[in-house]
XYZ file of N, CA, C and O in Angstrom:
648
model
N -19.166 -149.743 -179.759
C -19.279 -150.780 -178.727
C -18.183 -150.589 -177.586
O -17.182 -149.517 -177.534
N -18.852 -150.592 -176.352
C -17.989 -150.294 -174.922
C -17.225 -151.074 -174.302
O -17.723 -152.583 -174.785
N -16.203 -151.032 -174.013
C -15.210 -151.858 -172.796
C -15.813 -152.238 -171.584
O -16.953 -151.870 -171.108
N -15.470 -153.555 -171.449
C -15.872 -154.083 -170.054
C -15.621 -152.739 -168.994
O -16.312 -152.557 -168.198
N -14.459 -151.739 -168.905
C -14.267 -150.989 -168.183
C -15.553 -149.894 -168.273
O -15.687 -148.985 -167.595
N -16.053 -149.186 -169.250
C -16.442 -148.727 -169.548
C -17.889 -148.863 -170.098
O -18.194 -148.862 -171.557
N -18.820 -149.216 -169.102
C -20.789 -149.770 -169.832
C -20.782 -148.514 -170.211
O -20.997 -147.607 -170.266
N -21.688 -149.527 -170.956
C -22.533 -148.619 -172.140
C -23.767 -147.992 -171.125
O -24.304 -148.373 -170.082
N -24.856 -147.835 -171.768
C -26.201 -146.637 -171.252
C -26.849 -147.917 -171.450
O -26.564 -149.385 -171.736
N -27.601 -148.531 -169.607
C -28.836 -148.897 -169.509
C -29.427 -148.696 -169.144
O -29.723 -147.696 -168.320
N -30.280 -149.440 -168.820
C -32.039 -148.878 -168.731
C -31.774 -149.037 -166.962
O -31.145 -149.536 -166.298
N -32.390 -148.217 -166.345
C -32.221 -147.505 -164.393
C -33.090 -149.353 -164.068
O -33.843 -149.842 -165.358
N -32.939 -149.420 -163.198
C -32.889 -150.933 -162.095
C -34.731 -150.795 -162.148
O -35.241 -152.133 -162.214
N -35.359 -149.786 -161.485
C -36.977 -150.002 -161.754
C -37.363 -148.495 -162.676
O -37.162 -147.152 -162.646
N -38.300 -148.460 -162.196
C -39.462 -147.328 -163.214
C -39.625 -146.038 -161.814
O -40.370 -145.011 -162.250
N -40.227 -146.709 -160.634
C -40.375 -146.003 -159.205
C -39.633 -145.993 -158.128
O -38.701 -146.765 -158.222
N -38.903 -144.437 -157.474
C -38.021 -144.765 -156.742
C -38.799 -145.425 -154.941
O -39.149 -145.175 -154.676
N -38.872 -147.179 -154.992
C -39.991 -147.733 -154.476
C -39.078 -147.545 -153.223
O -40.461 -147.261 -151.868
N -38.248 -147.173 -152.566
C -37.241 -147.187 -151.000
C -38.124 -145.622 -150.608
O -38.444 -146.414 -149.325
N -38.349 -144.514 -150.608
C -38.690 -143.653 -150.174
C -39.773 -144.149 -150.166
O -41.059 -143.048 -148.888
N -40.767 -144.548 -151.071
C -42.529 -144.696 -151.201
C -42.212 -145.562 -150.567
O -43.278 -145.097 -149.315
N -41.986 -146.897 -150.204
C -41.996 -147.213 -149.111
C -42.297 -146.878 -147.723
O -42.487 -146.691 -146.774
N -41.216 -146.011 -147.371
C -40.621 -146.011 -146.387
C -41.497 -144.643 -145.454
O -42.006 -144.896 -144.828
N -42.098 -143.713 -146.733
C -43.316 -142.508 -146.530
C -44.657 -143.619 -146.307
O -44.885 -143.199 -144.984
N -44.502 -144.523 -146.829
C -45.877 -145.124 -146.955
C -45.689 -146.411 -145.437
O -46.708 -146.406 -144.773
N -44.648 -146.451 -144.836
C -44.699 -146.964 -143.517
C -45.088 -146.038 -142.284
O -45.541 -146.316 -141.239
N -44.798 -144.869 -142.525
C -44.366 -144.183 -141.544
C -45.858 -144.041 -141.646
O -45.631 -143.803 -140.366
N -46.796 -143.479 -142.291
C -48.106 -142.922 -142.325
C -48.407 -144.559 -141.968
O -49.717 -143.953 -141.133
N -48.267 -145.567 -142.531
C -49.210 -146.419 -141.628
C -49.057 -146.761 -140.658
O -49.968 -147.402 -139.261
N -48.226 -146.687 -140.124
C -47.495 -146.571 -138.595
C -48.217 -145.368 -137.326
O -48.916 -146.152 -136.440
N -48.910 -144.845 -138.705
C -49.201 -143.211 -137.638
C -49.941 -144.075 -137.532
O -50.955 -144.223 -136.474
N -51.100 -144.495 -138.445
C -52.659 -144.612 -138.819
C -52.897 -145.405 -137.796
O -53.882 -146.228 -137.231
N -52.187 -146.652 -138.007
C -52.729 -147.691 -137.100
C -52.370 -147.272 -135.701
O -52.617 -148.349 -134.875
N -51.647 -146.777 -135.137
C -51.715 -146.281 -133.716
C -52.297 -145.765 -133.059
O -53.236 -146.276 -131.956
N -54.056 -145.124 -134.340
C -54.944 -145.022 -133.926
C -56.147 -145.928 -133.728
O -56.613 -145.555 -133.383
N -55.647 -146.425 -134.903
C -56.933 -147.122 -135.714
C -57.201 -148.663 -135.298
O -58.218 -149.259 -134.475
N -55.218 -149.131 -134.387
C -55.178 -150.294 -133.888
C -54.277 -150.222 -132.677
O -53.219 -151.125 -133.073
N -54.578 -149.578 -131.624
C -53.242 -149.138 -130.713
C -53.012 -150.559 -129.995
O -53.219 -150.877 -129.749
N -52.026 -150.693 -129.617
C -51.472 -151.620 -129.016
C -49.660 -150.938 -128.015
O -49.800 -149.913 -128.067
N -50.311 -151.738 -126.592
C -48.740 -151.341 -125.707
C -48.183 -151.373 -126.496
O -47.705 -152.353 -127.250
N -47.176 -150.736 -125.844
C -45.188 -151.317 -126.267
C -44.596 -151.463 -124.881
O -45.168 -151.202 -124.148
N -44.200 -152.403 -125.536
C -43.661 -153.714 -124.995
C -42.507 -153.494 -124.152
O -41.726 -153.640 -123.132
N -42.255 -152.734 -124.398
C -40.766 -152.314 -124.029
C -40.299 -151.724 -122.086
O -41.431 -151.033 -122.244
N -39.658 -151.673 -122.107
C -39.388 -151.057 -120.764
C -38.844 -149.442 -121.229
O -38.209 -149.000 -122.193
N -39.439 -148.791 -120.103
C -39.693 -146.789 -120.021
C -38.318 -145.943 -118.841
O -38.482 -146.237 -118.153
N -37.411 -146.906 -119.324
C -36.338 -146.503 -118.208
C -35.092 -145.662 -119.145
O -35.208 -146.289 -120.992
N -34.075 -145.028 -118.956
C -32.806 -144.470 -120.059
C -32.308 -145.025 -120.028
O -31.982 -144.905 -121.364
N -32.062 -147.024 -119.676
C -31.115 -147.485 -120.577
C -32.329 -147.738 -121.823
O -31.246 -148.154 -123.072
N -33.192 -147.839 -122.149
C -34.247 -148.482 -123.074
C -34.241 -147.376 -124.314
O -34.017 -147.552 -125.517
N -34.161 -146.075 -123.788
C -34.374 -144.707 -124.343
C -33.018 -144.942 -125.565
O -32.565 -144.500 -126.315
N -31.837 -144.955 -124.443
C -30.639 -144.907 -125.292
C -30.592 -145.699 -126.129
O -29.921 -145.307 -127.385
N -31.135 -146.897 -125.945
C -30.503 -148.396 -126.972
C -31.365 -148.005 -127.657
O -31.005 -147.934 -129.410
N -32.904 -147.246 -128.064
C -33.707 -147.368 -128.970
C -33.387 -146.027 -130.124
O -33.342 -146.047 -130.815
N -32.720 -144.628 -129.322
C -32.528 -143.419 -129.806
C -31.218 -143.924 -130.763
O -31.207 -143.107 -131.821
N -30.387 -144.972 -130.446
C -29.008 -145.088 -130.843
C -28.868 -145.873 -132.546
O -28.594 -146.039 -132.366
N -30.234 -146.820 -132.088
C -30.442 -147.618 -133.539
C -30.729 -146.506 -134.179
O -30.462 -146.615 -135.376
N -31.965 -145.052 -133.813
C -32.751 -144.296 -135.027
C -31.309 -143.638 -135.590
O -31.147 -143.237 -136.410
N -30.111 -143.047 -134.269
C -29.431 -142.385 -134.347
C -28.316 -142.732 -135.769
O -27.996 -142.305 -136.500
N -27.885 -144.381 -135.340
C -27.218 -144.935 -136.307
C -27.058 -145.378 -138.185
O -26.638 -145.136 -138.581
N -28.612 -145.247 -137.817
C -29.424 -145.177 -139.375
C -29.592 -143.840 -139.502
O -29.490 -143.687 -141.368
N -29.221 -142.563 -138.739
C -29.483 -141.236 -139.816
C -27.986 -141.083 -140.254
O -27.834 -140.614 -141.242
N -26.564 -141.812 -139.333
C -25.796 -141.421 -139.776
C -25.016 -142.300 -141.354
O -24.420 -142.209 -141.982
N -25.556 -143.782 -140.728
C -25.579 -144.684 -142.242
C -25.978 -144.161 -142.913
O -25.321 -144.203 -144.514
N -27.315 -143.782 -142.978
C -27.900 -143.002 -144.295
C -26.993 -141.422 -144.989
O -26.690 -141.744 -146.443
N -26.952 -140.567 -144.307
C -25.602 -139.714 -144.569
C -24.640 -140.049 -144.735
O -23.704 -139.393 -146.086
N -23.953 -141.442 -144.548
C -22.351 -141.755 -144.952
C -22.682 -142.028 -146.469
O -21.752 -142.263 -147.250
N -23.203 -143.252 -146.182
C -23.915 -143.827 -147.601
C -24.198 -143.342 -148.850
O -23.664 -142.773 -149.824
N -25.340 -141.862 -148.420
C -25.047 -140.904 -149.529
C -24.180 -140.250 -150.176
O -23.753 -139.767 -151.089
N -22.963 -139.317 -149.230
C -21.710 -138.849 -149.280
C -20.864 -140.219 -149.894
O -20.484 -139.587 -150.536
N -20.860 -141.113 -149.747
C -20.013 -141.800 -150.472
C -20.485 -142.277 -152.376
O -19.388 -141.979 -152.903
N -21.767 -141.947 -152.420
C -22.221 -141.941 -153.297
C -21.924 -140.969 -154.193
O -21.650 -140.607 -155.321
N -22.462 -139.317 -153.805
C -21.703 -137.912 -154.322
C -20.743 -138.323 -154.463
O -20.512 -137.858 -155.545
N -19.268 -138.976 -153.830
C -18.025 -138.720 -153.439
C -17.868 -139.220 -155.045
O -17.034 -138.928 -155.817
N -18.683 -140.669 -155.385
C -17.780 -141.357 -156.589
C -18.662 -140.232 -157.511
O -18.796 -141.050 -159.218
N -19.963 -139.718 -157.374
C -20.205 -139.038 -158.586
C -21.407 -139.687 -159.470
O -21.523 -139.879 -160.875
N -21.744 -140.797 -158.395
C -23.144 -142.056 -158.958
C -24.668 -141.467 -158.474
O -24.922 -140.754 -157.412
N -25.656 -141.824 -158.648
C -27.163 -141.245 -158.008
C -27.063 -142.348 -156.862
O -26.600 -143.440 -156.969
N -27.779 -141.319 -156.435
C -28.800 -141.978 -154.919
C -29.817 -142.661 -155.491
O -30.281 -143.577 -154.598
N -30.562 -141.749 -156.282
C -31.956 -142.921 -157.011
C -31.693 -144.047 -157.048
O -31.247 -144.822 -158.047
N -32.516 -144.584 -156.032
C -32.728 -146.023 -156.708
C -33.836 -146.627 -157.603
O -33.517 -147.678 -158.204
N -34.128 -145.262 -158.775
C -34.783 -145.343 -160.261
C -33.708 -144.672 -161.287
O -34.787 -145.170 -162.036
N -32.855 -144.798 -161.115
C -31.755 -144.228 -162.101
C -30.630 -145.093 -162.232
O -30.318 -146.001 -160.835
N -30.305 -145.463 -163.267
C -28.968 -146.224 -163.496
C -27.537 -145.807 -162.954
O -27.376 -144.793 -162.736
N -26.830 -146.451 -162.295
C -25.360 -146.266 -161.712
C -24.916 -145.770 -162.427
O -24.266 -146.552 -164.255
N -24.008 -145.112 -162.290
C -22.585 -144.541 -163.487
C -21.044 -145.333 -162.732
O -20.581 -145.716 -163.695
N -21.184 -145.752 -161.657
C -19.998 -146.504 -160.716
C -20.776 -147.513 -160.163
O -21.368 -147.083 -159.232
N -19.552 -148.652 -159.947
C -19.860 -149.115 -159.159
C -18.882 -148.861 -157.705
O -18.112 -149.255 -157.632
N -19.657 -148.793 -156.566
C -19.438 -148.126 -155.149
C -19.064 -149.363 -154.353
O -19.988 -150.368 -154.034
N -18.144 -149.561 -153.392
C -17.446 -150.792 -153.304
C -16.720 -150.150 -151.920
O -16.102 -151.022 -150.959
N -16.418 -148.556 -151.447
C -16.234 -148.223 -150.114
C -17.299 -147.784 -149.281
O -18.014 -147.447 -149.731
N -16.645 -147.001 -148.081
C -17.606 -146.571 -147.746
C -18.418 -147.619 -146.525
O -17.664 -148.861 -146.964
N -19.586 -147.651 -146.303
C -20.258 -148.538 -146.112
C -20.962 -149.659 -146.609
O -21.477 -150.676 -146.579
N -20.475 -149.518 -148.119
C -20.936 -150.947 -149.139
C -19.430 -151.308 -149.109
O -19.747 -152.519 -149.528
N -18.844 -151.161 -148.432
C -18.098 -152.232 -148.002
C -18.062 -153.415 -146.920
O -17.132 -154.198 -146.909
N -18.966 -152.373 -146.277
C -19.802 -153.506 -145.588
C -20.526 -154.620 -145.420
O -20.799 -155.802 -145.490
N -21.412 -153.405 -146.273
C -23.296 -153.717 -146.746
C -23.083 -153.492 -147.831
O -22.942 -152.241 -148.586
N -24.528 -154.314 -149.025
C -24.628 -154.107 -150.356
C -25.608 -153.029 -150.725
O -25.626 -152.201 -151.309
N -26.269 -152.969 -149.510
C -27.881 -152.313 -149.184
C -27.777 -151.398 -148.037
O -28.565 -151.046 -147.375
N -26.862 -150.290 -147.859
C -26.550 -149.335 -146.873
C -27.884 -148.955 -145.996
O -28.096 -148.338 -145.208
N -28.472 -148.151 -146.956
C -29.169 -147.308 -147.057
C -30.765 -147.139 -146.800
O -31.225 -146.772 -145.621
N -31.065 -148.761 -146.919
C -32.226 -149.519 -147.262
C -31.670 -150.016 -145.324
O -32.669 -149.938 -144.818
N -30.851 -150.619 -145.019
C -30.440 -150.856 -144.040
C -30.810 -149.844 -142.739
O -31.414 -149.603 -141.539
N -30.200 -148.653 -142.918
C -30.263 -147.274 -142.279
C -31.628 -146.669 -142.473
O -32.352 -146.648 -140.860
N -32.447 -147.311 -143.147
C -34.547 -146.803 -143.638
C -34.739 -148.181 -142.280
O -35.656 -147.592 -141.175
N -34.497 -148.902 -142.081
C -34.900 -149.439 -141.252
C -34.779 -149.192 -139.526
O -35.434 -149.670 -138.884
N -33.269 -148.946 -139.653
C -32.802 -148.961 -137.913
C -33.767 -147.286 -137.928
O -33.513 -146.866 -136.432
N -33.577 -146.330 -138.541
C -34.887 -145.317 -138.356
C -35.926 -145.543 -137.969
O -36.247 -144.955 -137.099
N -36.891 -145.973 -138.173
C -38.186 -146.465 -138.198
C -37.837 -147.454 -136.483
O -38.986 -147.198 -136.043
N -37.059 -148.620 -136.324
C -36.876 -148.659 -134.871
C -36.092 -147.772 -134.092
O -37.216 -147.444 -133.205
N -35.668 -146.320 -134.673
C -35.771 -145.458 -133.465
C -36.789 -144.492 -133.508
O -37.081 -143.984 -132.137
N -37.622 -144.666 -134.216
C -38.904 -143.703 -134.752
C -39.566 -144.628 -133.475
O -41.009 -143.781 -132.610
N -39.696 -145.958 -133.577
C -40.108 -146.482 -132.710
C -40.102 -146.612 -130.889
O -40.808 -146.065 -130.012
N -38.659 -145.888 -130.682
C -38.399 -145.584 -129.166
C -39.170 -144.393 -128.867
O -40.008 -144.095 -128.062
N -39.130 -143.098 -130.203
C -39.598 -141.856 -130.299
C -40.967 -142.104 -129.470
O -41.468 -140.841 -128.660
N -41.735 -142.458 -130.316
C -43.212 -142.284 -130.256
C -43.745 -143.383 -129.401
O -44.784 -143.459 -129.036
N -42.700 -144.801 -129.009
C -43.298 -145.943 -128.444
C -44.256 -146.464 -129.208
O -45.546 -146.829 -128.776
N -44.348 -146.424 -130.467
C -45.505 -147.262 -131.253
C -44.885 -148.546 -131.909
O -43.956 -148.113 -132.355
N -45.692 -149.829 -131.254
C -44.850 -150.799 -131.592
C -45.279 -150.885 -133.500
O -44.187 -151.911 -133.651
N -45.791 -150.346 -133.770
C -46.483 -150.903 -135.157
C -44.505 -149.860 -135.989
O -44.961 -150.936 -137.365
N -44.116 -149.057 -135.681
C -42.858 -148.848 -136.314
C -42.185 -150.765 -136.498
O -41.408 -150.173 -137.252
N -41.532 -150.842 -135.646
C -41.252 -152.385 -135.345
C -42.217 -153.581 -136.431
O -41.238 -153.921 -136.973
N -43.126 -153.589 -136.319
C -43.893 -154.731 -137.157
C -43.296 -154.751 -138.080
O -43.675 -154.876 -139.226
N -44.133 -152.642 -139.067
C -44.018 -152.572 -140.071
C -42.213 -152.475 -140.672
O -42.193 -152.261 -141.570
N -41.395 -152.322 -139.743
C -40.005 -151.885 -140.258
C -39.769 -153.974 -140.671
O -39.543 -153.875 -141.321
N -40.238 -154.720 -140.111
C -40.336 -156.239 -140.590
C -41.182 -156.396 -141.505
O -40.353 -156.993 -142.633
N -41.644 -155.585 -142.075
C -42.202 -155.705 -143.502
C -41.538 -154.509 -144.628
O -41.390 -155.239 -145.090
N -40.637 -154.268 -143.973
C -40.428 -153.492 -145.268
C -39.256 -153.720 -145.654
O -38.438 -153.638 -146.871
N -38.301 -154.638 -145.070
C -37.243 -155.726 -145.408
C -37.932 -156.367 -146.372
O -37.177 -156.199 -148.057
N -38.475 -157.521 -146.616
C -38.505 -158.119 -147.728
C -39.087 -157.167 -149.063
O -39.057 -157.624 -150.057
N -40.137 -156.425 -148.652
C -40.965 -155.161 -149.690
C -39.683 -154.437 -150.008
O -39.563 -154.778 -151.693
N -39.044 -154.233 -149.964
C -37.682 -153.240 -150.361
C -36.680 -154.081 -151.462
O -35.827 -153.916 -151.989
N -37.103 -155.488 -150.231
C -36.120 -156.182 -151.165
C -36.493 -157.010 -152.543
O -35.559 -156.735 -153.886
N -37.611 -157.144 -152.035
C -38.663 -157.448 -154.041
C -38.463 -156.115 -154.779
O -38.480 -156.563 -155.789
N -39.194 -154.883 -154.163
C -39.299 -154.090 -155.189
C -37.965 -153.137 -155.541
O -37.778 -152.456 -156.738
N -36.533 -152.691 -155.271
C -35.678 -152.097 -155.115
C -34.338 -153.045 -155.268
O -33.583 -153.191 -156.217
N -34.181 -154.355 -154.565
C -33.148 -154.446 -154.083
C -32.248 -155.300 -155.347
O -32.135 -155.662 -156.438
N -33.350 -156.370 -155.573
C -33.337 -157.812 -156.397
C -33.384 -157.020 -157.738
O -32.595 -157.147 -158.594
N -34.584 -155.767 -158.001
C -33.864 -155.462 -159.002
C -32.365 -154.624 -159.244
O -32.183 -154.565 -160.664
N -31.913 -154.210 -158.387
C -30.602 -153.500 -158.358
C -29.543 -154.215 -158.746
O -29.021 -153.974 -159.431
N -29.584 -155.143 -158.282
C -28.470 -155.739 -158.497
C -28.700 -156.787 -159.617
O -27.427 -156.642 -160.326
N -30.051 -157.464 -160.550
C -29.992 -157.533 -161.726
C -28.941 -156.041 -162.280
O -28.528 -156.864 -163.601
N -29.890 -155.105 -162.313
C -28.651 -153.651 -163.068
C -27.422 -153.889 -163.107
O -26.231 -153.428 -163.517
N -27.276 -153.669 -161.645
C -25.144 -154.088 -161.346
C -24.970 -154.684 -162.029
O -23.940 -154.752 -162.470
N -25.407 -156.088 -162.045
C -24.690 -156.937 -162.805
C -24.508 -157.049 -163.706
O -23.591 -156.902 -165.367
N -25.780 -156.350 -164.431
C -25.973 -156.048 -165.895
C -25.009 -154.987 -166.272
O -23.938 -155.184 -167.668
N -24.610 -154.005 -165.751
C -23.987 -153.630 -165.932
C -22.541 -153.239 -165.628
O -21.217 -152.759 -166.494
N -21.819 -153.822 -164.585
C -20.788 -154.123 -163.980
C -20.601 -155.512 -164.024
O -18.886 -155.564 -163.686
N -20.913 -156.510 -164.592
C -20.809 -157.071 -164.916
C -19.851 -158.274 -163.844
O -20.011 -158.544 -162.618
N -18.348 -159.115 -164.200
C -17.708 -159.887 -162.844
C -17.584 -158.912 -162.156
O -17.170 -159.786 -160.692
N -17.713 -157.511 -162.142
C -16.433 -156.466 -161.237
C -18.098 -156.855 -160.297
O -17.838 -157.138 -158.868
N -18.793 -157.088 -160.211
C -20.469 -156.956 -159.345
C -20.116 -158.260 -159.143
O -20.340 -158.096 -157.674
N -20.103 -158.831 -159.531
C -20.720 -160.169 -159.131
C -19.145 -161.014 -157.770
O -20.095 -161.488 -156.687
N -18.114 -159.997 -158.258
C -17.163 -160.197 -156.915
C -17.500 -159.737 -156.089
O -17.655 -160.167 -154.885
N -17.707 -158.262 -155.713
C -18.144 -158.139 -154.680
C -19.868 -158.514 -154.232
O -19.489 -158.756 -153.181
N -20.416 -158.842 -155.378
C -21.459 -159.730 -154.204
C -20.884 -160.879 -153.545
O -21.618 -160.913 -152.408
N -20.679 -161.427 -154.261
C -19.679 -162.891 -153.424
C -19.412 -162.970 -151.891
O -19.613 -163.186 -151.005
N -19.135 -161.321 -151.954
C -17.763 -160.719 -151.096
C -18.241 -160.421 -149.719
O -17.612 -159.627 -148.829
N -19.198 -159.681 -150.460
C -20.567 -158.575 -149.369
C -22.107 -158.247 -149.341
O -22.090 -159.054 -149.891
N -21.909 -158.710 -147.691
C -23.333 -159.081 -147.370
C -24.312 -157.993 -147.992
O -23.784 -157.037 -147.707
N -26.009 -158.874 -148.223
C -26.587 -158.063 -148.369
C -27.519 -157.270 -147.479
O -27.196 -155.866 -147.270
N -27.444 -157.536 -146.475
C -28.507 -157.058 -145.285
C -27.297 -157.045 -144.138
O -26.708 -156.544 -143.390
N -27.577 -158.054 -143.665
C -26.853 -157.758 -142.276
C -25.728 -159.417 -142.358
O -26.193 -160.519 -142.358
């Protein structure tokens, strides 16, 4: 029998690593859609628009690196299909519960600006409910089963997305 501070083995939150699968599928779909059903870019083609769009993408890359480094520093997995060893609540996780998935959405918006492909924006909007359903909700159930009241307290004080 394990104590509350020493959680025992538990099944992983998901059988597949849905977030990177979804991200790759959305990038491929946005590229394909730009050829099959091209839509004009509604944004301005000026330096400030480029700075704003590229800043979103850069912020996503920085956020993803910070979140991955934080998980590594705590000795727990970054894999969404593996059981968590530690409840991480610092670094970017002190602000949001899912910084890597938020980073993915920001990166997709940055790709939209770089390519002027509006499909990245449209599909970034689809990414959020899909990753919530396929990854976030199972991860939350896993973390609650694994860490109990500690996770429930963290969840009550830290937003999921924005």
